[in-house]
PDB file of C-alpha atoms and ligand atoms in Angstrom:
ATOM      1  CA  MET A  15      -0.059   0.181   0.057  1.00  0.00           C
ATOM      2  CA  ALA A  16       1.320   3.591  -0.948  1.00  0.00           C
ATOM      3  CA  GLU A  17       2.628   5.803   1.942  1.00  0.00           C
ATOM      4  CA  LEU A  18       3.042   9.441   3.348  1.00  0.00           C
ATOM      5  CA  VAL A  19       6.282   9.178   5.332  1.00  0.00           C
ATOM      6  CA  PHE A  20       7.689  12.054   7.116  1.00  0.00           C
ATOM      7  CA  PHE A  21      11.375  11.929   7.608  1.00  0.00           C
ATOM      8  CA  SER A  22      12.617  14.785  10.057  1.00  0.00           C
ATOM      9  CA  GLY A  23      15.227  15.769  12.218  1.00  0.00           C
ATOM     10  CA  THR A  24      16.840  19.056  12.920  1.00  0.00           C
ATOM     11  CA  MET A  25      19.002  20.869  10.437  1.00  0.00           C
ATOM     12  CA  ASP A  26      22.334  19.098   9.454  1.00  0.00           C
ATOM     13  CA  SER A  27      21.060  15.849  10.242  1.00  0.00           C
ATOM     14  CA  GLY A  28      21.485  13.841   6.972  1.00  0.00           C
ATOM     15  CA  LYS A  29      17.753  14.810   5.518  1.00  0.00           C
ATOM     16  CA  SER A  30      18.868  16.027   2.186  1.00  0.00           C
ATOM     17  CA  THR A  31      21.508  12.899   1.783  1.00  0.00           C
ATOM     18  CA  LEU A  32      18.383  10.063   2.597  1.00  0.00           C
ATOM     19  CA  ALA A  33      16.200  12.051   0.223  1.00  0.00           C
ATOM     20  CA  LEU A  34      18.888  11.891  -2.583  1.00  0.00           C
ATOM     21  CA  GLN A  35      19.398   7.951  -1.180  1.00  0.00           C
ATOM     22  CA  THR A  36      15.696   7.260  -1.322  1.00  0.00           C
ATOM     23  CA  ASP A  37      15.454   8.148  -5.231  1.00  0.00           C
ATOM     24  CA  HIS A  38      18.322   6.596  -6.180  1.00  0.00           C
ATOM     25  CA  ASN A  39      16.985   3.176  -3.805  1.00  0.00           C
ATOM     26  CA  HIS A  40      13.852   3.447  -5.952  1.00  0.00           C
ATOM     27  CA  ALA A  41      14.981   4.311  -9.729  1.00  0.00           C
ATOM     28  CA  ALA A  42      17.278   1.715  -9.262  1.00  0.00           C
ATOM     29  CA  ARG A  43      14.537  -0.865  -9.125  1.00  0.00           C
ATOM     30  CA  GLY A  44      13.044   0.742 -11.858  1.00  0.00           C
ATOM     31  CA  ARG A  45      11.011   2.924 -10.486  1.00  0.00           C
ATOM     32  CA  SER A  46       9.984   6.412 -11.532  1.00  0.00           C
ATOM     33  CA  GLY A  47       9.760   9.485  -9.576  1.00  0.00           C
ATOM     34  CA  LEU A  48      10.025  13.388  -9.228  1.00  0.00           C
ATOM     35  CA  ILE A  49      11.734  15.192  -6.707  1.00  0.00           C
ATOM     36  CA  PHE A  50      10.659  18.274  -5.377  1.00  0.00           C
ATOM     37  CA  THR A  51      12.276  21.094  -3.052  1.00  0.00           C
ATOM     38  CA  ARG A  52      11.599  24.377  -1.792  1.00  0.00           C
ATOM     39  CA  ASP A  53      14.139  27.059  -1.237  1.00  0.00           C
ATOM     40  CA  ASP A  54      17.169  24.918  -0.930  1.00  0.00           C
ATOM     41  CA  ARG A  55      20.568  26.490   0.145  1.00  0.00           C
ATOM     42  CA  ALA A  56      21.979  25.352  -3.238  1.00  0.00           C
ATOM     43  CA  GLY A  57      19.622  27.963  -4.834  1.00  0.00           C
ATOM     44  CA  THR A  58      15.957  27.398  -7.420  1.00  0.00           C
ATOM     45  CA  SER A  59      15.364  23.810  -8.572  1.00  0.00           C
ATOM     46  CA  ARG A  60      18.472  22.069  -6.560  1.00  0.00           C
ATOM     47  CA  LEU A  61      18.230  19.488  -4.077  1.00  0.00           C
ATOM     48  CA  SER A  62      21.631  19.632  -2.232  1.00  0.00           C
ATOM     49  CA  SER A  63      23.480  17.817   0.510  1.00  0.00           C
ATOM     50  CA  ARG A  64      26.429  18.718   2.894  1.00  0.00           C
ATOM     51  CA  LEU A  65      27.486  15.555   1.784  1.00  0.00           C
ATOM     52  CA  GLY A  66      28.240  16.946  -1.944  1.00  0.00           C
ATOM     53  CA  LEU A  67      25.627  15.674  -3.816  1.00  0.00           C
ATOM     54  CA  GLU A  68      23.067  17.832  -5.619  1.00  0.00           C
ATOM     55  CA  VAL A  69      20.452  17.175  -8.207  1.00  0.00           C
ATOM     56  CA  ASP A  70      18.115  19.240 -10.167  1.00  0.00           C
ATOM     57  CA  ALA A  71      14.298  19.140  -8.815  1.00  0.00           C
ATOM     58  CA  ARG A  72      11.542  20.562  -9.415  1.00  0.00           C
ATOM     59  CA  GLU A  73      10.914  23.699  -7.063  1.00  0.00           C
ATOM     60  CA  VAL A  74       7.724  24.325  -5.199  1.00  0.00           C
ATOM     61  CA  THR A  75       5.870  27.556  -4.858  1.00  0.00           C
ATOM     62  CA  ASP A  76       2.903  28.753  -3.456  1.00  0.00           C
ATOM     63  CA  ALA A  77       1.463  28.293  -6.797  1.00  0.00           C
ATOM     64  CA  THR A  78       2.141  24.468  -7.028  1.00  0.00           C
ATOM     65  CA  ASP A  79      -0.642  22.228  -6.876  1.00  0.00           C
ATOM     66  CA  PHE A  80       0.675  18.566  -6.662  1.00  0.00           C
ATOM     67  CA  TRP A  81      -2.409  16.854  -7.616  1.00  0.00           C
ATOM     68  CA  ASP A  82      -2.232  19.362 -10.913  1.00  0.00           C
ATOM     69  CA  MET A  83       1.176  18.401 -11.638  1.00  0.00           C
ATOM     70  CA  VAL A  84       1.250  14.991 -10.904  1.00  0.00           C
ATOM     71  CA  ALA A  85      -2.135  14.813 -13.447  1.00  0.00           C
ATOM     72  CA  ALA A  86      -0.272  16.635 -15.994  1.00  0.00           C
ATOM     73  CA  GLU A  87       2.811  13.835 -16.128  1.00  0.00           C
ATOM     74  CA  ARG A  88       0.768  11.249 -16.655  1.00  0.00           C
ATOM     75  CA  GLN A  89      -1.485  13.036 -19.124  1.00  0.00           C
ATOM     76  CA  SER A  90       1.927  13.565 -21.014  1.00  0.00           C
ATOM     77  CA  GLY A  91       2.289   9.835 -20.500  1.00  0.00           C
ATOM     78  CA  ARG A  92       5.184   9.958 -17.741  1.00  0.00           C
ATOM     79  CA  VAL A  93       4.964   6.804 -15.411  1.00  0.00           C
ATOM     80  CA  VAL A  94       5.001   8.213 -11.469  1.00  0.00           C
ATOM     81  CA  ASP A  95       5.301   5.622  -8.922  1.00  0.00           C
ATOM     82  CA  TYR A  96       6.473   7.983  -6.236  1.00  0.00           C
ATOM     83  CA  LEU A  97       7.422  11.620  -5.266  1.00  0.00           C
ATOM     84  CA  VAL A  98      10.453  12.720  -2.983  1.00  0.00           C
ATOM     85  CA  CYS A  99       9.623  16.117  -1.398  1.00  0.00           C
ATOM     86  CA  ASP A 100      12.270  17.828   0.656  1.00  0.00           C
ATOM     87  CA  GLU A 101      12.349  20.656   2.441  1.00  0.00           C
ATOM     88  CA  ALA A 102       9.031  19.904   3.141  1.00  0.00           C
ATOM     89  CA  GLN A 103       8.320  22.226   6.266  1.00  0.00           C
ATOM     90  CA  PHE A 104       8.128  24.907   3.815  1.00  0.00           C
ATOM     91  CA  TYR A 105       5.214  23.406   1.880  1.00  0.00           C
ATOM     92  CA  SER A 106       1.603  24.894   2.932  1.00  0.00           C
ATOM     93  CA  PRO A 107      -1.076  22.994   4.530  1.00  0.00           C
ATOM     94  CA  ALA A 108      -3.202  22.488   1.551  1.00  0.00           C
ATOM     95  CA  GLN A 109       0.200  21.360  -0.502  1.00  0.00           C
ATOM     96  CA  VAL A 110       0.659  18.686   1.893  1.00  0.00           C
ATOM     97  CA  GLU A 111      -3.006  17.697   1.456  1.00  0.00           C
ATOM     98  CA  GLN A 112      -2.994  16.967  -2.202  1.00  0.00           C
ATOM     99  CA  LEU A 113       0.257  14.922  -1.185  1.00  0.00           C
ATOM    100  CA  ALA A 114      -2.115  12.830   1.026  1.00  0.00           C
ATOM    101  CA  ARG A 115      -4.849  12.844  -1.528  1.00  0.00           C
ATOM    102  CA  LEU A 116      -2.002  11.495  -4.299  1.00  0.00           C
ATOM    103  CA  VAL A 117      -1.048   8.495  -1.756  1.00  0.00           C
ATOM    104  CA  ASP A 118      -4.832   7.412  -1.374  1.00  0.00           C
ATOM    105  CA  GLU A 119      -6.333   7.980  -4.341  1.00  0.00           C
ATOM    106  CA  VAL A 120      -3.430   7.419  -7.228  1.00  0.00           C
ATOM    107  CA  GLU A 121      -1.647   5.106  -5.053  1.00  0.00           C
ATOM    108  CA  LEU A 122       1.586   6.743  -5.081  1.00  0.00           C
ATOM    109  CA  ASP A 123       4.457   6.769  -2.130  1.00  0.00           C
ATOM    110  CA  VAL A 124       5.419  10.154  -1.200  1.00  0.00           C
ATOM    111  CA  PHE A 125       8.310  10.767   0.820  1.00  0.00           C
ATOM    112  CA  ALA A 126       8.781  13.803   2.321  1.00  0.00           C
ATOM    113  CA  PHE A 127      11.829  15.077   4.472  1.00  0.00           C
ATOM    114  CA  GLY A 128      11.971  18.509   6.888  1.00  0.00           C
ATOM    115  CA  ILE A 129      12.694  19.866   9.602  1.00  0.00           C
ATOM    116  CA  THR A 130       9.577  20.110  12.286  1.00  0.00           C
ATOM    117  CA  THR A 131      10.177  23.338  14.323  1.00  0.00           C
ATOM    118  CA  ASP A 132      11.999  26.750  14.022  1.00  0.00           C
ATOM    119  CA  PHE A 133      14.290  29.060  15.612  1.00  0.00           C
ATOM    120  CA  ARG A 134      11.460  29.932  18.411  1.00  0.00           C
ATOM    121  CA  THR A 135      10.540  26.039  18.437  1.00  0.00           C
ATOM    122  CA  ARG A 136       7.603  26.090  16.852  1.00  0.00           C
ATOM    123  CA  LEU A 137       6.100  23.846  14.233  1.00  0.00           C
ATOM    124  CA  PHE A 138       6.420  24.975  10.642  1.00  0.00           C
ATOM    125  CA  PRO A 139       2.864  24.633   9.067  1.00  0.00           C
ATOM    126  CA  GLY A 140       3.742  22.228   6.415  1.00  0.00           C
ATOM    127  CA  ALA A 141       5.834  20.108   9.345  1.00  0.00           C
ATOM    128  CA  ALA A 142       2.794  20.486  11.425  1.00  0.00           C
ATOM    129  CA  ARG A 143       0.183  19.064   8.628  1.00  0.00           C
ATOM    130  CA  LEU A 144       2.527  16.532   8.236  1.00  0.00           C
ATOM    131  CA  ILE A 145       2.527  15.541  11.437  1.00  0.00           C
ATOM    132  CA  GLU A 146      -0.748  15.470  11.600  1.00  0.00           C
ATOM    133  CA  LEU A 147      -1.317  13.317   8.165  1.00  0.00           C
ATOM    134  CA  ALA A 148       1.451  11.095   7.470  1.00  0.00           C
ATOM    135  CA  ASP A 149       1.231   7.313   8.069  1.00  0.00           C
ATOM    136  CA  ARG A 150       4.528   7.344   9.625  1.00  0.00           C
ATOM    137  CA  VAL A 151       7.047  10.004  11.125  1.00  0.00           C
ATOM    138  CA  GLU A 152      10.434   8.598  11.152  1.00  0.00           C
ATOM    139  CA  GLU A 153      13.128  10.467  13.081  1.00  0.00           C
ATOM    140  CA  LEU A 154      16.349  10.008  11.088  1.00  0.00           C
ATOM    141  CA  GLN A 155      19.013   7.630  13.179  1.00  0.00           C
ATOM    142  CA  VAL A 156      22.541   9.510  12.390  1.00  0.00           C
ATOM    143  CA  ARG A 157      21.849  11.901  15.786  1.00  0.00           C
ATOM    144  CA  SER A 158      23.169  15.366  15.306  1.00  0.00           C
ATOM    145  CA  LEU A 159      24.788  16.632  18.771  1.00  0.00           C
ATOM    146  CA  CYS A 160      24.441  19.668  20.729  1.00  0.00           C
ATOM    147  CA  TRP A 161      27.659  21.282  21.566  1.00  0.00           C
ATOM    148  CA  CYS A 162      27.745  19.291  25.089  1.00  0.00           C
ATOM    149  CA  GLY A 163      27.047  16.028  22.953  1.00  0.00           C
ATOM    150  CA  ALA A 164      23.340  15.658  23.988  1.00  0.00           C
ATOM    151  CA  ARG A 165      21.341  14.594  21.080  1.00  0.00           C
ATOM    152  CA  ALA A 166      19.995  17.912  19.199  1.00  0.00           C
ATOM    153  CA  THR A 167      16.273  18.498  18.824  1.00  0.00           C
ATOM    154  CA  HIS A 168      16.361  21.887  18.281  1.00  0.00           C
ATOM    155  CA  ASN A 169      17.466  24.700  15.749  1.00  0.00           C
ATOM    156  CA  ALA A 170      18.491  27.885  16.912  1.00  0.00           C
ATOM    157  CA  ARG A 171      19.156  30.935  14.527  1.00  0.00           C
ATOM    158  CA  THR A 172      22.315  33.260  15.655  1.00  0.00           C
ATOM    159  CA  VAL A 173      22.544  36.949  13.848  1.00  0.00           C
ATOM    160  CA  GLY A 174      26.055  38.361  14.130  1.00  0.00           C
ATOM    161  CA  GLY A 175      26.791  34.972  16.281  1.00  0.00           C
ATOM    162  CA  VAL A 176      24.201  35.995  18.755  1.00  0.00           C
ATOM    163  CA  MET A 177      21.097  33.574  19.924  1.00  0.00           C
ATOM    164  CA  VAL A 178      17.645  34.845  18.924  1.00  0.00           C
ATOM    165  CA  VAL A 179      13.967  34.432  19.599  1.00  0.00           C
ATOM    166  CA  GLU A 180      12.113  36.860  16.960  1.00  0.00           C
ATOM    167  CA  GLY A 181      12.341  37.840  13.490  1.00  0.00           C
ATOM    168  CA  ASP A 182      10.632  35.827  10.436  1.00  0.00           C
ATOM    169  CA  GLN A 183      10.073  32.136  10.356  1.00  0.00           C
ATOM    170  CA  VAL A 184      11.777  31.654   6.936  1.00  0.00           C
ATOM    171  CA  VAL A 185      15.394  32.909   6.640  1.00  0.00           C
ATOM    172  CA  VAL A 186      17.152  30.215   4.142  1.00  0.00           C
ATOM    173  CA  GLY A 187      20.745  29.688   5.480  1.00  0.00           C
ATOM    174  CA  ASP A 188      23.303  27.229   6.916  1.00  0.00           C
ATOM    175  CA  VAL A 189      24.583  26.074  10.189  1.00  0.00           C
ATOM    176  CA  ALA A 190      27.896  27.570  11.330  1.00  0.00           C
ATOM    177  CA  GLY A 191      31.122  27.123   9.872  1.00  0.00           C
ATOM    178  CA  ALA A 192      29.594  26.514   6.600  1.00  0.00           C
ATOM    179  CA  PRO A 193      31.845  28.306   4.251  1.00  0.00           C
ATOM    180  CA  ASP A 194      29.558  30.730   2.774  1.00  0.00           C
ATOM    181  CA  GLY A 195      27.497  31.789   6.044  1.00  0.00           C
ATOM    182  CA  GLY A 196      26.423  35.253   6.489  1.00  0.00           C
ATOM    183  CA  PRO A 197      25.388  37.294   9.308  1.00  0.00           C
ATOM    184  CA  VAL A 198      22.026  34.686  10.076  1.00  0.00           C
ATOM    185  CA  SER A 199      23.517  31.256  10.592  1.00  0.00           C
ATOM    186  CA  TYR A 200      21.531  28.408  12.398  1.00  0.00           C
ATOM    187  CA  GLU A 201      22.794  25.974  15.332  1.00  0.00           C
ATOM    188  CA  VAL A 202      21.316  22.728  16.210  1.00  0.00           C
ATOM    189  CA  LEU A 203      21.126  22.323  20.334  1.00  0.00           C
ATOM    190  CA  CYS A 204      19.509  19.974  22.983  1.00  0.00           C
ATOM    191  CA  ARG A 205      16.460  21.905  24.177  1.00  0.00           C
ATOM    192  CA  ARG A 206      18.252  22.505  28.030  1.00  0.00           C
ATOM    193  CA  HIS A 207      20.828  24.521  25.684  1.00  0.00           C
ATOM    194  CA  HIS A 208      17.828  26.248  23.370  1.00  0.00           C
ATOM    195  CA  MET A 209      15.730  26.813  26.381  1.00  0.00           C
ATOM    196  CA  ARG A 210      18.838  28.727  28.289  1.00  0.00           C
ATOM    197  CA  ARG A 211      19.935  30.461  24.983  1.00  0.00           C
ATOM    198  CA  MET A 212      23.193  28.944  25.175  1.00  0.00           C
ATOM    199  CA  THR A 213      25.054  28.522  21.855  1.00  0.00           C
ATOM    200  CA  GLN A 214      28.636  27.199  21.996  1.00  0.00           C
ATOM    201  CA  ALA A 215      30.184  30.581  21.241  1.00  0.00           C
ATOM    202  CA  ASP A 216      28.419  31.515  25.018  1.00  0.00           C
ATOM    203  CA  ALA A 217      29.522  28.073  26.327  1.00  0.00           C
ATOM    204  CA  ARG A 218      33.575  28.953  24.983  1.00  0.00           C
ATOM    205  CA  ARG A 219      32.727  32.632  26.006  1.00  0.00           C
ATOM    206  CA  ARG A 220      31.627  31.520  29.530  1.00  0.00           C
ATOM    207  CA  SER A 221      34.580  28.686  29.882  1.00  0.00           C
ATOM    208  CA  THR A 222      36.838  31.575  29.225  1.00  0.00           C
ATOM    209  CA  VAL A 223      35.892  33.606  32.017  1.00  0.00           C
ATOM    210  CA  THR A 224      35.725  30.236  34.412  1.00  0.00           C
ATOM    211  CA  GLY A 225      38.203  28.146  33.472  1.00  0.00           C
ATOM    212  CA  GLN A 226      35.858  25.312  33.360  1.00  0.00           C
ATOM    213  CA  LEU A 227      33.174  24.010  30.621  1.00  0.00           C
ATOM    214  CA  ASP A 228      30.018  25.710  31.748  1.00  0.00           C
ATOM    215  CA  LEU A 229      26.661  23.700  30.869  1.00  0.00           C
ATOM    216  CA  GLY A 230      24.710  25.915  32.063  1.00  0.00           C
ATOM    217  CA  GLY A 231      22.999  24.020  35.047  1.00  0.00           C
ATOM    218  CA  GLY A 232      23.715  26.253  37.490  1.00  0.00           C
ATOM    219  CA  ALA A 233      21.669  29.395  39.531  1.00  0.00           C
TER     220      ALA A 233
HETATM  221  N1  ADP B 319      32.631  16.223   5.846  1.00  0.00           N
HETATM  222  C1  ADP B 319      32.187  15.299   6.064  1.00  0.00           C
HETATM  223  N2  ADP B 319      32.180  14.192   6.115  1.00  0.00           N
HETATM  224  C2  ADP B 319      31.299  13.580   6.657  1.00  0.00           C
HETATM  225  N3  ADP B 319      29.841  13.478   6.883  1.00  0.00           N
HETATM  226  C3  ADP B 319      29.666  14.658   6.700  1.00  0.00           C
HETATM  227  C4  ADP B 319      30.582  15.463   6.311  1.00  0.00           C
HETATM  228  N4  ADP B 319      29.753  16.874   5.883  1.00  0.00           N
HETATM  229  C5  ADP B 319      28.613  16.841   6.594  1.00  0.00           C
HETATM  230  N5  ADP B 319      28.392  15.283   6.859  1.00  0.00           N
HETATM  231  C6  ADP B 319      27.039  14.742   7.025  1.00  0.00           C
HETATM  232  O1  ADP B 319      26.259  15.366   6.356  1.00  0.00           O
HETATM  233  C7  ADP B 319      25.126  15.078   7.463  1.00  0.00           C
HETATM  234  C8  ADP B 319      24.138  16.832   6.677  1.00  0.00           C
HETATM  235  O2  ADP B 319      23.488  15.933   5.542  1.00  0.00           O
HETATM  236  P1  ADP B 319      22.366  16.845   5.151  1.00  0.00           P
HETATM  237  O3  ADP B 319      21.641  15.684   4.148  1.00  0.00           O
HETATM  238  O4  ADP B 319      22.711  17.857   4.360  1.00  0.00           O
HETATM  239  O5  ADP B 319      21.672  17.134   6.142  1.00  0.00           O
HETATM  240  P2  ADP B 319      19.784  18.065   6.232  1.00  0.00           P
HETATM  241  O6  ADP B 319      19.178  18.040   4.591  1.00  0.00           O
HETATM  242  O7  ADP B 319      19.436  17.334   7.345  1.00  0.00           O
HETATM  243  O8  ADP B 319      20.510  19.233   6.553  1.00  0.00           O
HETATM  244  C9  ADP B 319      25.445  15.948   8.550  1.00  0.00           C
HETATM  245  O9  ADP B 319      25.058  15.982  10.052  1.00  0.00           O
HETATM  246  C10 ADP B 319      26.939  14.745   8.665  1.00  0.00           C
HETATM  247  O10 ADP B 319      26.546  13.567   9.398  1.00  0.00           O
HETATM  248  C1  LIG B 320      15.316  26.667  12.373  1.00  0.00           C
HETATM  249  C2  LIG B 320      14.819  27.320  10.914  1.00  0.00           C
HETATM  250  C3  LIG B 320      15.465  27.124   9.323  1.00  0.00           C
HETATM  251  N1  LIG B 320      15.281  27.577   8.244  1.00  0.00           N
HETATM  252  C4  LIG B 320      15.751  27.186   7.136  1.00  0.00           C
HETATM  253  C5  LIG B 320      17.309  27.091   7.110  1.00  0.00           C
HETATM  254  C6  LIG B 320      17.765  26.346   6.138  1.00  0.00           C
HETATM  255  O1  LIG B 320      17.379  26.967   4.755  1.00  0.00           O
HETATM  256  C7  LIG B 320      15.995  25.567   6.140  1.00  0.00           C
HETATM  257  C8  LIG B 320      16.616  24.198   6.838  1.00  0.00           C
HETATM  258  O2  LIG B 320      17.463  23.258   5.789  1.00  0.00           O
HETATM  259  P1  LIG B 320      18.017  21.920   6.020  1.00  0.00           P
HETATM  260  O3  LIG B 320      18.073  21.330   5.012  1.00  0.00           O
HETATM  261  O4  LIG B 320      17.283  20.969   7.131  1.00  0.00           O
HETATM  262  O5  LIG B 320      19.586  22.198   7.075  1.00  0.00           O
HETATM  263  O6  LIG B 320      15.549  26.398   6.613  1.00  0.00           O
HETATM  264  C9  LIG B 320      14.477  28.779   8.366  1.00  0.00           C
HETATM  265  O7  LIG B 320      13.812  29.145   7.403  1.00  0.00           O
HETATM  266  N2  LIG B 320      13.562  29.021   9.703  1.00  0.00           N
HETATM  267  C10 LIG B 320      13.759  28.115  11.080  1.00  0.00           C
HETATM  268  O8  LIG B 320      13.360  29.016  12.035  1.00  0.00           O
END
């Protein structure tokens, strides 16, 4: 039976890599798929992994209707067995509903990949609808880690090196240390350190003062 699966994890946890691997494995068995993304860091109509792989993809916009797109592909004679949908947190709830309908009524598999929460720890609308509708929500197996060594579960945004909790929900960007990072950057943290607004830079600053690594647990 066809499935809508949402593979979720923090930023930099391997979702785009898994999206590319998923497409590769299905294509290698003769299945035919369409690859979608929205606002990938590598630019319009590209799906990129930090491991270096990058492929062409269909860019999702506010105007995209997945139901109509698949119908048009099929009318032109193309077989569509599955969809790979990266950066799915940026899709609208209505678009996620179109994906669910394709699974149920056309028997396509839909593999969606995305982060669940934004820099304020709030669900993205697209991710929320995926959690509500998916047959399965799969957490990525490779753990991304907070600077303290705990599993990273949340995404922090920094502006000029300072963690912020206000601003636009969508600002395309990369994790700190990325080669072409701008003033807005991201860092994955455990909940404890997200709540305490303690990034790696903050921890380093404090340890310089105290001479000890401060895990932020004190009063
Ligand atoms: N130089 C490297 N060597 C090995 N693994 C790397 C390297 N750079 C990145 N990675 C792996 O790639 C992952 C990020 O993959 P990516 O698909 O871009 O993540 P996401 O789509 O979740 O943001 C990192 O968590 C890490 O495991
Ligand atoms: C937390 C957060 C992230 N984003 C953006 C930053 C990146 O462009 C993508 C996530 O991509 P990845 O492949 O998972 O690293 O989302 C954002 O716009 N707003 C946020 O709050």
